Amino acid sequence: MIGSAWLHLASFAVMLVAIRAVRRWTWLYALSVLPGTLAHEAMHWLAGWLFGARPVSLSILPRRMPDGELLLGRVLFMRLRWWNAVPVALAPFLLIPLSAGLLWHSAGWLALAWPSLGLKLLAVQCLLATWPSGRDWWHALAGAAVAGALTLAGLYLYNRLGFALR
C-alpha cells in the first residue's frame, strides 16, 4: 500500500512539473491551465458575491496586456471596497483544500487508472491556481492596510477616552 501512495504522489508531481514546464510556450500554457483559471476566477466571483463586492463579469479568455504579460482571466466588481477586498483577493487560497481532497479521492483507484489520473490533473490545476496575482495582492494589502489603520486609530481613541486596556 505504501508503494501505491508513492506512485500516486509521483504521478501528481510529474503532472505538476509537466504543466509548469509548458510555461515557456505562453498560449499552450494558457490552454493547459484553463480549468485552473476557471477555478481561480470562480473563487473570486463567489467571494465577491458572498462579501457584497457585486461581481459583474467573469472572463477566462487569455489576452495579452500592453506590457506584454498574459492575463489568463479576470473578474470585474461593482462594489469592491477596502472591507471586502481582502477576502475577495485571497479567495483562491481556498483551492488548496480542494486540491488536497481531489488528490486524496484519486487514491480510490489504481495510481495510473484514468479516473485517478483525471482527479490528479484537476488537483494539479487547483493547486497551480491558488496563488493570487499581483493585482490580487495589491487589493488584499490595500484592504488590510486600511483595516489595520482603522484598528490602530480605534485603539488609540479608546485609550485616549480613558478606557485603557489592562
C-alpha positions as CSV (number, residue, x, y, z in Angstrom):
1,M,0.0,0.0,0.0
2,I,2.9,2.4,0.8
3,G,4.3,1.8,-2.7
4,S,0.9,2.7,-4.1
5,A,0.9,6.0,-2.2
6,W,4.3,6.9,-3.5
7,L,3.1,6.2,-7.1
8,H,0.1,8.4,-6.6
9,L,2.3,11.3,-5.3
10,A,4.9,10.7,-8.1
11,S,2.2,10.8,-10.8
12,F,0.8,14.0,-9.2
13,A,4.3,15.6,-9.1
14,V,5.0,14.6,-12.8
15,M,1.8,16.3,-13.9
16,L,2.7,19.4,-11.8
17,V,6.2,19.6,-13.3
18,A,4.9,19.0,-16.9
19,I,2.3,21.8,-16.7
20,R,4.9,24.1,-15.2
21,A,7.4,23.2,-18.0
22,V,4.9,24.3,-20.7
23,R,5.1,27.8,-19.3
24,R,7.7,28.9,-21.9
25,W,5.0,28.4,-24.6
26,T,2.6,31.1,-23.5
27,W,-0.5,30.1,-25.4
28,L,-0.1,26.4,-24.8
29,Y,0.4,27.1,-21.1
30,A,-2.8,29.3,-21.0
31,L,-4.7,26.5,-22.6
32,S,-3.2,23.8,-20.3
33,V,-4.2,25.8,-17.2
34,L,-7.7,26.8,-18.4
35,P,-9.6,24.6,-15.8
36,G,-7.4,26.1,-13.0
37,T,-8.0,29.6,-14.3
38,L,-11.8,29.0,-14.3
39,A,-11.5,27.7,-10.7
40,H,-9.4,30.7,-9.6
41,E,-11.7,33.3,-11.1
42,A,-14.8,31.4,-9.8
43,M,-13.4,31.7,-6.3
44,H,-13.0,35.5,-6.8
45,W,-16.6,35.7,-8.1
46,L,-18.0,33.6,-5.3
47,A,-16.2,35.5,-2.6
48,G,-17.2,38.8,-4.3
49,W,-20.8,37.6,-4.2
50,L,-20.6,36.5,-0.6
51,F,-19.0,39.7,0.6
52,G,-21.1,42.2,-1.4
53,A,-18.5,43.2,-4.0
54,R,-21.1,42.6,-6.7
55,P,-19.3,40.8,-9.4
56,V,-20.5,41.9,-12.9
57,S,-18.4,39.8,-15.3
58,L,-16.0,36.8,-15.4
59,S,-13.7,36.1,-18.2
60,I,-11.3,33.2,-18.7
61,L,-10.2,34.2,-22.2
62,P,-6.5,34.8,-22.2
63,R,-5.3,38.1,-23.6
64,R,-2.1,39.9,-23.9
65,M,-1.7,43.1,-21.8
66,P,0.1,46.2,-23.1
67,D,3.2,45.4,-21.0
68,G,3.4,42.0,-22.7
69,E,2.1,40.0,-19.8
70,L,-0.6,37.4,-20.4
71,L,-3.8,37.9,-18.4
72,L,-5.3,34.4,-18.0
73,G,-8.7,35.6,-16.6
74,R,-10.4,38.3,-14.6
75,V,-13.5,39.2,-12.6
76,L,-14.9,42.7,-12.5
77,F,-16.7,44.0,-9.4
78,M,-19.1,46.9,-8.9
79,R,-18.5,47.4,-5.2
80,L,-15.0,46.2,-4.3
81,R,-14.2,48.2,-1.1
82,W,-11.4,48.1,1.5
83,W,-13.5,45.9,3.8
84,N,-14.3,43.2,1.2
85,A,-11.1,43.4,-0.9
86,V,-9.1,41.1,1.4
87,P,-11.4,38.0,1.3
88,V,-12.1,38.5,-2.4
89,A,-8.5,38.9,-3.4
90,L,-7.3,35.9,-1.3
91,A,-10.2,33.6,-2.1
92,P,-8.2,31.4,-4.5
93,F,-6.3,30.0,-1.4
94,L,-9.4,28.0,-0.7
95,L,-8.5,25.9,-3.7
96,I,-5.7,24.3,-1.6
97,P,-8.0,22.1,0.4
98,L,-10.0,21.3,-2.8
99,S,-6.7,20.2,-4.4
100,A,-5.8,18.0,-1.4
101,G,-9.3,16.5,-1.4
102,L,-9.1,15.6,-5.1
103,L,-5.7,14.1,-4.6
104,W,-7.0,12.1,-1.6
105,H,-10.0,10.9,-3.6
106,S,-7.8,9.8,-6.5
107,A,-6.3,7.2,-4.3
108,G,-9.5,5.2,-4.5
109,W,-8.3,3.9,-7.9
110,L,-5.1,2.4,-9.0
111,A,-2.4,5.1,-9.4
112,L,-2.3,5.1,-13.2
113,A,-6.0,4.4,-13.8
114,W,-7.8,7.0,-15.9
115,P,-10.2,8.2,-13.1
116,S,-7.3,8.6,-10.8
117,L,-5.2,10.5,-13.3
118,G,-8.2,12.7,-14.1
119,L,-8.7,13.6,-10.5
120,K,-4.9,14.2,-10.1
121,L,-5.0,16.5,-13.1
122,L,-7.8,18.5,-11.5
123,A,-5.9,18.6,-8.2
124,V,-2.8,19.9,-10.0
125,Q,-5.0,22.6,-11.8
126,C,-6.4,23.7,-8.4
127,L,-3.0,23.8,-6.8
128,L,-1.5,25.9,-9.6
129,A,-4.5,28.2,-9.5
130,T,-4.2,29.1,-5.8
131,W,-1.6,31.8,-5.9
132,P,-3.2,35.3,-6.2
133,S,-2.0,37.6,-9.0
134,G,-0.1,40.8,-8.4
135,R,-3.3,42.8,-8.7
136,D,-5.0,40.4,-6.2
137,W,-2.1,41.0,-3.7
138,W,-2.4,44.8,-4.2
139,H,-6.1,44.7,-3.3
140,A,-5.5,42.5,-0.3
141,L,-2.7,44.6,1.0
142,A,-4.6,47.9,0.5
143,G,-7.6,46.5,2.3
144,A,-5.5,45.1,5.1
145,A,-3.7,48.4,5.5
146,V,-7.0,50.4,5.8
147,A,-8.3,47.8,8.3
148,G,-5.1,48.0,10.3
149,A,-5.1,51.8,10.3
150,L,-8.7,51.9,11.5
151,T,-8.0,49.3,14.2
152,L,-5.0,51.4,15.4
153,A,-7.0,54.6,15.3
154,G,-9.8,52.9,17.2
155,L,-7.4,51.6,19.9
156,Y,-5.8,55.0,20.2
157,L,-9.2,56.7,20.7
158,Y,-10.3,54.0,23.1
159,N,-7.2,54.6,25.3
160,R,-7.4,58.4,25.0
161,L,-11.0,58.4,26.2
162,G,-10.0,56.8,29.4
163,F,-10.8,53.2,28.6
164,A,-7.2,52.0,29.0
165,L,-6.6,48.4,28.0
166,R,-5.5,46.4,31.1
